[in-house]
Tab-separated table of N, CA and C in Angstrom:
chain	number	residue	atom	x	y	z
Q	282	MET	N	0.852	-1.177	0.000
Q	282	MET	CA	0.000	0.000	0.000
Q	282	MET	C	0.892	1.233	0.000
Q	283	SER	N	0.685	2.131	-0.918
Q	283	SER	CA	1.503	3.342	-0.997
Q	283	SER	C	0.965	4.391	-0.044
Q	284	ALA	N	1.869	5.212	0.448
Q	284	ALA	CA	1.483	6.278	1.371
Q	284	ALA	C	0.770	7.375	0.594
Q	285	SER	N	-0.299	7.869	1.169
Q	285	SER	CA	-1.061	8.937	0.543
Q	285	SER	C	-0.505	10.280	1.000
Q	286	PRO	N	-0.375	11.257	0.076
Q	286	PRO	CA	0.080	12.581	0.491
Q	286	PRO	C	-1.011	13.352	1.251
Q	287	LEU	N	-2.222	12.828	1.218
Q	287	LEU	CA	-3.340	13.471	1.909
Q	287	LEU	C	-3.407	12.968	3.351
Q	288	PRO	N	-3.914	13.796	4.280
Q	288	PRO	CA	-4.013	13.353	5.677
Q	288	PRO	C	-4.936	12.137	5.794
Q	289	PRO	N	-4.593	11.202	6.673
Q	289	PRO	CA	-5.458	10.038	6.876
Q	289	PRO	C	-6.770	10.463	7.519
Q	290	ARG	N	-7.839	9.790	7.100
Q	290	ARG	CA	-9.158	10.105	7.660
Q	290	ARG	C	-9.436	9.248	8.886
Q	291	ILE	N	-10.070	9.869	9.863
Q	291	ILE	CA	-10.547	9.199	11.065
Q	291	ILE	C	-12.044	9.478	11.127
Q	292	LEU	N	-12.852	8.421	11.214
Q	292	LEU	CA	-14.299	8.583	11.326
Q	292	LEU	C	-14.703	8.447	12.787
Q	293	LEU	N	-15.471	9.396	13.270
Q	293	LEU	CA	-15.938	9.409	14.653
Q	293	LEU	C	-17.438	9.171	14.664
Q	294	VAL	N	-17.871	8.061	15.238
Q	294	VAL	CA	-19.289	7.729	15.330
Q	294	VAL	C	-19.682	7.887	16.792
Q	295	MET	N	-20.222	9.067	17.105
Q	295	MET	CA	-20.542	9.412	18.486
Q	295	MET	C	-21.851	10.206	18.494
Q	296	PRO	N	-22.856	9.741	19.232
Q	296	PRO	CA	-24.126	10.474	19.240
Q	296	PRO	C	-24.063	11.820	19.958
Q	297	ALA	N	-23.144	12.004	20.900
Q	297	ALA	CA	-23.038	13.261	21.645
Q	297	ALA	C	-22.237	14.280	20.823
Q	298	GLN	N	-22.897	15.372	20.465
Q	298	GLN	CA	-22.306	16.363	19.561
Q	298	GLN	C	-21.036	17.013	20.097
Q	299	TRP	N	-21.038	17.491	21.336
Q	299	TRP	CA	-19.905	18.273	21.818
Q	299	TRP	C	-18.649	17.431	22.026
Q	300	PRO	N	-18.730	16.250	22.616
Q	300	PRO	CA	-17.508	15.435	22.685
Q	300	PRO	C	-16.978	15.071	21.297
Q	301	ARG	N	-17.881	14.804	20.366
Q	301	ARG	CA	-17.477	14.487	18.992
Q	301	ARG	C	-16.774	15.692	18.355
Q	302	ALA	N	-17.316	16.879	18.547
Q	302	ALA	CA	-16.721	18.087	17.977
Q	302	ALA	C	-15.355	18.388	18.595
Q	303	LEU	N	-15.232	18.210	19.894
Q	303	LEU	CA	-13.950	18.450	20.560
Q	303	LEU	C	-12.886	17.453	20.085
Q	304	LEU	N	-13.258	16.183	19.974
Q	304	LEU	CA	-12.305	15.174	19.514
Q	304	LEU	C	-11.915	15.427	18.067
Q	305	ARG	N	-12.878	15.795	17.252
Q	305	ARG	CA	-12.598	16.104	15.847
Q	305	ARG	C	-11.595	17.254	15.745
Q	306	ALA	N	-11.817	18.314	16.507
Q	306	ALA	CA	-10.911	19.472	16.481
Q	306	ALA	C	-9.510	19.087	16.956
Q	307	ALA	N	-9.421	18.280	18.001
Q	307	ALA	CA	-8.112	17.856	18.512
Q	307	ALA	C	-7.368	17.008	17.480
Q	308	LEU	N	-8.079	16.124	16.801
Q	308	LEU	CA	-7.442	15.283	15.780
Q	308	LEU	C	-6.996	16.109	14.581
Q	309	ARG	N	-7.792	17.070	14.155
Q	309	ARG	CA	-7.413	17.931	13.030
Q	309	ARG	C	-6.206	18.791	13.392
Q	310	GLU	N	-6.089	19.163	14.655
Q	310	GLU	CA	-4.931	19.927	15.126
Q	310	GLU	C	-3.649	19.085	15.024
Q	311	GLU	N	-3.781	17.777	15.177
Q	311	GLU	CA	-2.633	16.867	15.081
Q	311	GLU	C	-2.244	16.565	13.634
Q	312	GLY	N	-3.206	16.669	12.706
Q	312	GLY	CA	-2.911	16.371	11.306
Q	312	GLY	C	-3.797	15.320	10.674
Q	313	TYR	N	-4.821	14.863	11.397
Q	313	TYR	CA	-5.771	13.887	10.859
Q	313	TYR	C	-6.955	14.610	10.215
Q	314	ASP	N	-7.491	14.029	9.169
Q	314	ASP	CA	-8.713	14.523	8.542
Q	314	ASP	C	-9.880	13.826	9.238
Q	315	ALA	N	-10.285	14.354	10.383
Q	315	ALA	CA	-11.340	13.736	11.186
Q	315	ALA	C	-12.699	14.295	10.800
Q	316	SER	N	-13.676	13.397	10.737
Q	316	SER	CA	-15.053	13.812	10.509
Q	316	SER	C	-15.939	12.957	11.400
Q	317	GLY	N	-17.110	13.472	11.699
Q	317	GLY	CA	-17.964	12.768	12.641
Q	317	GLY	C	-19.395	12.654	12.195
Q	318	THR	N	-20.077	11.715	12.837
Q	318	THR	CA	-21.483	11.453	12.589
Q	318	THR	C	-22.091	10.858	13.849
Q	319	ARG	N	-23.405	10.919	13.936
Q	319	ARG	CA	-24.112	10.406	15.116
Q	319	ARG	C	-24.308	8.898	15.104
Q	320	ALA	N	-24.351	8.279	13.918
Q	320	ALA	CA	-24.702	6.860	13.824
Q	320	ALA	C	-23.859	6.148	12.772
Q	321	VAL	N	-23.852	4.829	12.841
Q	321	VAL	CA	-23.059	4.021	11.912
Q	321	VAL	C	-23.517	4.249	10.472
Q	322	ASN	N	-24.823	4.458	10.251
Q	322	ASN	CA	-25.303	4.724	8.885
Q	322	ASN	C	-24.608	5.927	8.273
Q	323	GLY	N	-24.424	6.988	9.045
Q	323	GLY	CA	-23.722	8.175	8.559
Q	323	GLY	C	-22.278	7.875	8.246
Q	324	ALA	N	-21.641	7.037	9.059
Q	324	ALA	CA	-20.242	6.669	8.816
Q	324	ALA	C	-20.120	5.840	7.539
Q	325	LEU	N	-21.122	5.019	7.248
Q	325	LEU	CA	-21.103	4.247	6.002
Q	325	LEU	C	-21.052	5.191	4.801
Q	326	HIS	N	-21.799	6.264	4.868
Q	326	HIS	CA	-21.793	7.262	3.797
Q	326	HIS	C	-20.444	7.987	3.734
Q	327	GLN	N	-19.917	8.386	4.897
Q	327	GLN	CA	-18.654	9.126	4.938
Q	327	GLN	C	-17.453	8.265	4.539
Q	328	ALA	N	-17.567	6.954	4.659
Q	328	ALA	CA	-16.444	6.060	4.363
Q	328	ALA	C	-16.213	5.865	2.867
Q	329	ALA	N	-17.106	6.364	2.053
Q	329	ALA	CA	-16.952	6.198	0.602
Q	329	ALA	C	-15.630	6.796	0.138
Q	330	PRO	N	-14.949	6.132	-0.787
Q	330	PRO	CA	-13.692	6.696	-1.303
Q	330	PRO	C	-13.918	8.087	-1.883
Q	331	ASP	N	-12.965	8.947	-1.636
Q	331	ASP	CA	-13.033	10.323	-2.111
Q	331	ASP	C	-11.631	10.701	-2.591
Q	332	PRO	N	-11.462	10.955	-3.888
Q	332	PRO	CA	-10.120	11.252	-4.396
Q	332	PRO	C	-9.509	12.525	-3.800
Q	333	ALA	N	-10.324	13.389	-3.224
Q	333	ALA	CA	-9.815	14.623	-2.635
Q	333	ALA	C	-9.408	14.445	-1.167
Q	334	ARG	N	-9.619	13.233	-0.625
Q	334	ARG	CA	-9.316	12.972	0.779
Q	334	ARG	C	-8.500	11.693	0.908
Q	335	GLY	N	-7.736	11.604	1.982
Q	335	GLY	CA	-6.926	10.422	2.244
Q	335	GLY	C	-7.783	9.227	2.618
Q	336	PRO	N	-7.144	8.079	2.772
Q	336	PRO	CA	-7.878	6.864	3.131
Q	336	PRO	C	-8.334	6.894	4.591
Q	337	VAL	N	-9.425	6.179	4.879
Q	337	VAL	CA	-9.871	6.022	6.263
Q	337	VAL	C	-8.894	5.069	6.933
Q	338	ARG	N	-8.271	5.532	7.997
Q	338	ARG	CA	-7.280	4.714	8.704
Q	338	ARG	C	-7.783	4.164	10.023
Q	339	LEU	N	-8.887	4.750	10.559
Q	339	LEU	CA	-9.424	4.285	11.832
Q	339	LEU	C	-10.850	4.788	11.986
Q	340	VAL	N	-11.655	3.990	12.675
Q	340	VAL	CA	-13.023	4.381	13.003
Q	340	VAL	C	-13.180	4.255	14.519
Q	341	LEU	N	-13.644	5.325	15.159
Q	341	LEU	CA	-13.974	5.276	16.577
Q	341	LEU	C	-15.489	5.203	16.679
Q	342	VAL	N	-16.001	4.192	17.387
Q	342	VAL	CA	-17.442	4.013	17.546
Q	342	VAL	C	-17.781	4.065	19.026
Q	343	ASP	N	-18.660	4.983	19.395
Q	343	ASP	CA	-19.185	5.040	20.753
Q	343	ASP	C	-20.257	3.965	20.862
Q	344	GLN	N	-20.189	3.154	21.902
Q	344	GLN	CA	-21.167	2.081	22.075
Q	344	GLN	C	-22.594	2.605	22.075
Q	345	ASP	N	-22.805	3.842	22.537
Q	345	ASP	CA	-24.152	4.424	22.547
Q	345	ASP	C	-24.688	4.676	21.142
Q	346	ALA	N	-23.836	4.606	20.121
Q	346	ALA	CA	-24.284	4.803	18.737
Q	346	ALA	C	-24.745	3.496	18.094
Q	347	LEU	N	-24.544	2.391	18.796
Q	347	LEU	CA	-24.895	1.092	18.222
Q	347	LEU	C	-26.323	0.724	18.572
Q	348	GLY	N	-27.030	0.233	17.587
Q	348	GLY	CA	-28.415	-0.186	17.793
Q	348	GLY	C	-28.626	-1.573	17.229
Q	349	GLU	N	-29.853	-1.868	16.900
Q	349	GLU	CA	-30.183	-3.159	16.293
Q	349	GLU	C	-29.404	-3.348	15.002
Q	350	GLY	N	-28.914	-4.531	14.795
Q	350	GLY	CA	-28.192	-4.828	13.570
Q	350	GLY	C	-26.822	-4.183	13.492
Q	351	HIS	N	-26.272	-3.794	14.638
Q	351	HIS	CA	-25.009	-3.058	14.616
Q	351	HIS	C	-23.855	-3.875	14.069
Q	352	ILE	N	-23.828	-5.171	14.333
Q	352	ILE	CA	-22.691	-5.975	13.867
Q	352	ILE	C	-22.650	-5.985	12.338
Q	353	ARG	N	-23.790	-6.139	11.696
Q	353	ARG	CA	-23.837	-6.119	10.226
Q	353	ARG	C	-23.351	-4.777	9.695
Q	354	GLN	N	-23.810	-3.684	10.286
Q	354	GLN	CA	-23.403	-2.351	9.848
Q	354	GLN	C	-21.923	-2.098	10.114
Q	355	VAL	N	-21.423	-2.543	11.266
Q	355	VAL	CA	-20.016	-2.353	11.592
Q	355	VAL	C	-19.144	-3.161	10.633
Q	356	GLU	N	-19.566	-4.376	10.315
Q	356	GLU	CA	-18.811	-5.192	9.355
Q	356	GLU	C	-18.818	-4.548	7.969
Q	357	GLU	N	-19.955	-3.978	7.573
Q	357	GLU	CA	-20.023	-3.273	6.288
Q	357	GLU	C	-19.103	-2.045	6.302
Q	358	LEU	N	-19.086	-1.331	7.414
Q	358	LEU	CA	-18.204	-0.170	7.558
Q	358	LEU	C	-16.740	-0.608	7.474
Q	359	ARG	N	-16.424	-1.687	8.123
Q	359	ARG	CA	-15.048	-2.201	8.091
Q	359	ARG	C	-14.645	-2.577	6.669
Q	360	ALA	N	-15.560	-3.187	5.919
Q	360	ALA	CA	-15.269	-3.544	4.524
Q	360	ALA	C	-15.065	-2.290	3.673
Q	361	ARG	N	-15.885	-1.265	3.893
Q	361	ARG	CA	-15.759	-0.017	3.115
Q	361	ARG	C	-14.484	0.742	3.416
Q	362	THR	N	-13.896	0.487	4.593
Q	362	THR	CA	-12.667	1.182	4.979
Q	362	THR	C	-11.448	0.277	4.820
Q	363	SER	N	-11.579	-0.760	4.018
Q	363	SER	CA	-10.477	-1.704	3.748
Q	363	SER	C	-9.881	-2.287	5.023
Q	364	GLY	N	-10.748	-2.590	5.982
Q	364	GLY	CA	-10.292	-3.225	7.213
Q	364	GLY	C	-9.626	-2.304	8.208
Q	365	ALA	N	-9.913	-1.002	8.138
Q	365	ALA	CA	-9.345	-0.057	9.110
Q	365	ALA	C	-9.725	-0.496	10.526
Q	366	PRO	N	-8.820	-0.328	11.490
Q	366	PRO	CA	-9.156	-0.714	12.867
Q	366	PRO	C	-10.346	0.078	13.388
Q	367	ILE	N	-11.134	-0.581	14.223
Q	367	ILE	CA	-12.292	0.060	14.842
Q	367	ILE	C	-12.068	0.062	16.346
Q	368	LEU	N	-12.131	1.253	16.914
Q	368	LEU	CA	-11.934	1.463	18.342
Q	368	LEU	C	-13.301	1.685	18.969
Q	369	LEU	N	-13.637	0.908	20.001
Q	369	LEU	CA	-14.927	1.046	20.675
Q	369	LEU	C	-14.754	1.883	21.930
Q	370	LEU	N	-15.611	2.882	22.094
Q	370	LEU	CA	-15.677	3.694	23.300
Q	370	LEU	C	-16.880	3.195	24.092
Q	371	ALA	N	-16.626	2.523	25.222
Q	371	ALA	CA	-17.690	1.868	25.973
Q	371	ALA	C	-17.858	2.493	27.357
Q	372	PRO	N	-19.085	2.460	27.885
Q	372	PRO	CA	-19.304	2.967	29.237
Q	372	PRO	C	-18.625	2.071	30.267
Q	373	ALA	N	-18.202	2.660	31.368
Q	373	ALA	CA	-17.532	1.897	32.425
Q	373	ALA	C	-18.500	0.959	33.136
Q	374	THR	N	-19.785	1.288	33.128
Q	374	THR	CA	-20.756	0.536	33.929
Q	374	THR	C	-21.505	-0.547	33.165
Q	375	ARG	N	-21.242	-0.677	31.875
Q	375	ARG	CA	-21.925	-1.715	31.079
Q	375	ARG	C	-20.889	-2.569	30.376
Q	376	GLN	N	-21.282	-3.781	30.080
Q	376	GLN	CA	-20.389	-4.670	29.347
Q	376	GLN	C	-20.219	-4.151	27.917
Q	377	ALA	N	-19.001	-4.219	27.413
Q	377	ALA	CA	-18.746	-3.804	26.028
Q	377	ALA	C	-19.438	-4.771	25.092
Q	378	GLN	N	-20.092	-4.216	24.064
Q	378	GLN	CA	-20.756	-5.064	23.081
Q	378	GLN	C	-19.715	-5.822	22.272
Q	379	GLU	N	-20.089	-7.020	21.871
Q	379	GLU	CA	-19.211	-7.835	21.039
Q	379	GLU	C	-19.088	-7.182	19.663
Q	380	GLY	N	-17.915	-7.296	19.080
Q	380	GLY	CA	-17.705	-6.747	17.751
Q	380	GLY	C	-16.251	-6.885	17.339
Q	381	PRO	N	-15.933	-6.434	16.155
Q	381	PRO	CA	-14.576	-6.583	15.612
Q	381	PRO	C	-13.635	-5.465	16.069
Q	382	TRP	N	-13.639	-5.160	17.341
Q	382	TRP	CA	-12.903	-4.022	17.859
Q	382	TRP	C	-11.405	-4.319	17.938
Q	383	ALA	N	-10.607	-3.377	17.477
Q	383	ALA	CA	-9.157	-3.475	17.632
Q	383	ALA	C	-8.790	-3.194	19.086
Q	384	SER	N	-9.592	-2.367	19.738
Q	384	SER	CA	-9.355	-2.000	21.124
Q	384	SER	C	-10.655	-1.446	21.702
Q	385	VAL	N	-10.775	-1.522	23.034
Q	385	VAL	CA	-11.921	-0.957	23.741
Q	385	VAL	C	-11.390	0.024	24.773
Q	386	ILE	N	-11.944	1.213	24.769
Q	386	ILE	CA	-11.598	2.245	25.755
Q	386	ILE	C	-12.851	2.502	26.580
Q	387	ARG	N	-12.661	2.610	27.873
Q	387	ARG	CA	-13.785	2.839	28.792
Q	387	ARG	C	-13.908	4.310	29.158
Q	388	ARG	N	-15.173	4.788	29.179
Q	388	ARG	CA	-15.459	6.123	29.684
Q	388	ARG	C	-15.523	6.034	31.205
Q	389	PRO	N	-15.207	7.085	31.920
Q	389	PRO	CA	-14.824	8.396	31.414
Q	389	PRO	C	-13.394	8.392	30.887
Q	390	VAL	N	-13.180	9.202	29.874
Q	390	VAL	CA	-11.874	9.314	29.231
Q	390	VAL	C	-11.735	10.743	28.714
Q	391	SER	N	-10.535	11.254	28.733
Q	391	SER	CA	-10.316	12.619	28.250
Q	391	SER	C	-10.120	12.623	26.731
Q	392	ILE	N	-10.272	13.777	26.149
Q	392	ILE	CA	-10.026	13.942	24.711
Q	392	ILE	C	-8.570	13.590	24.404
Q	393	ALA	N	-7.647	14.025	25.262
Q	393	ALA	CA	-6.224	13.730	25.055
Q	393	ALA	C	-5.963	12.226	25.065
Q	394	GLU	N	-6.632	11.498	25.944
Q	394	GLU	CA	-6.466	10.039	25.989
Q	394	GLU	C	-7.014	9.381	24.728
Q	395	LEU	N	-8.114	9.889	24.206
Q	395	LEU	CA	-8.664	9.351	22.961
Q	395	LEU	C	-7.723	9.627	21.797
Q	396	VAL	N	-7.169	10.835	21.729
Q	396	VAL	CA	-6.209	11.165	20.665
Q	396	VAL	C	-5.010	10.226	20.751
Q	397	GLN	N	-4.522	9.990	21.952
Q	397	GLN	CA	-3.372	9.095	22.140
Q	397	GLN	C	-3.698	7.675	21.687
Q	398	ALA	N	-4.894	7.180	22.002
Q	398	ALA	CA	-5.298	5.841	21.579
Q	398	ALA	C	-5.402	5.754	20.057
Q	399	ILE	N	-5.931	6.800	19.438
Q	399	ILE	CA	-6.047	6.835	17.981
Q	399	ILE	C	-4.661	6.871	17.347
Q	400	GLU	N	-3.782	7.688	17.907
Q	400	GLU	CA	-2.412	7.775	17.380
Q	400	GLU	C	-1.672	6.447	17.488
Q	401	SER	N	-1.972	5.664	18.518
Q	401	SER	CA	-1.289	4.378	18.667
Q	401	SER	C	-1.748	3.372	17.613
Q	402	LEU	N	-2.989	3.470	17.170
Q	402	LEU	CA	-3.519	2.543	16.163
Q	402	LEU	C	-3.338	3.057	14.735
Q	403	ALA	N	-3.249	4.363	14.558
Q	403	ALA	CA	-3.086	4.965	13.228
Q	403	ALA	C	-2.042	6.077	13.331
Q	404	PRO	N	-0.777	5.708	13.511
Q	404	PRO	CA	0.255	6.731	13.727
Q	404	PRO	C	0.478	7.623	12.510
Q	405	LEU	N	0.822	8.856	12.804
Q	405	LEU	CA	1.184	9.829	11.764
Q	405	LEU	C	2.700	9.924	11.684
Q	406	PRO	N	3.250	10.001	10.481
Q	406	PRO	CA	4.691	10.263	10.386
Q	406	PRO	C	4.976	11.694	10.855
Q	407	PRO	N	6.182	11.944	11.343
Q	407	PRO	CA	6.509	13.284	11.872
Q	407	PRO	C	6.214	14.421	10.891
Q	408	GLU	N	6.453	14.208	9.608
Q	408	GLU	CA	6.233	15.280	8.624
Q	408	GLU	C	4.750	15.598	8.413
Q	409	ALA	N	3.861	14.695	8.851
Q	409	ALA	CA	2.421	14.925	8.695
Q	409	ALA	C	1.792	15.557	9.941
Q	410	ARG	N	2.579	15.774	10.955
Q	410	ARG	CA	2.057	16.325	12.215
Q	410	ARG	C	1.994	17.852	12.149
Q	411	HIS	N	0.842	18.330	11.710
Q	411	HIS	CA	0.590	19.770	11.666
Q	411	HIS	C	-0.906	19.981	11.508
Q	412	PRO	N	-1.425	21.093	11.997
Q	412	PRO	CA	-2.867	21.358	11.856
Q	412	PRO	C	-3.277	21.376	10.381
Q	413	ILE	N	-4.452	20.832	10.103
Q	413	ILE	CA	-4.903	20.832	8.702
Q	413	ILE	C	-5.960	21.894	8.440
Q	414	ASP	N	-6.358	22.622	9.441
Q	414	ASP	CA	-7.328	23.707	9.225
Q	414	ASP	C	-6.632	25.045	9.183
């Protein structure tokens, strides 16, 4: 796989608007092309190849965004992103849902901790570390 000159995309599937917006801004400050949506259906649309944007390198899914049929949708999302790792954000008080997760992070968690977890699964080369906005 050749390296893309475009920033790697990170899809954020989080129903809560403000945490999603804060995480998106923090990731864009690091050099990722982060975009967000409330549900897996929206991420399926955003995962479509776009010649003006880099490849999807990671998907973060908040467990609260998963509903009926989530495994089928998550598997479809994984196929559309060429097997990009999927990070599950799960509540501390409930069991994490089964799925093809590369890793599970428990809430409460800070934005900085989420950025660090994303960077560990989809690292940026030093030359790509700069704000994209």
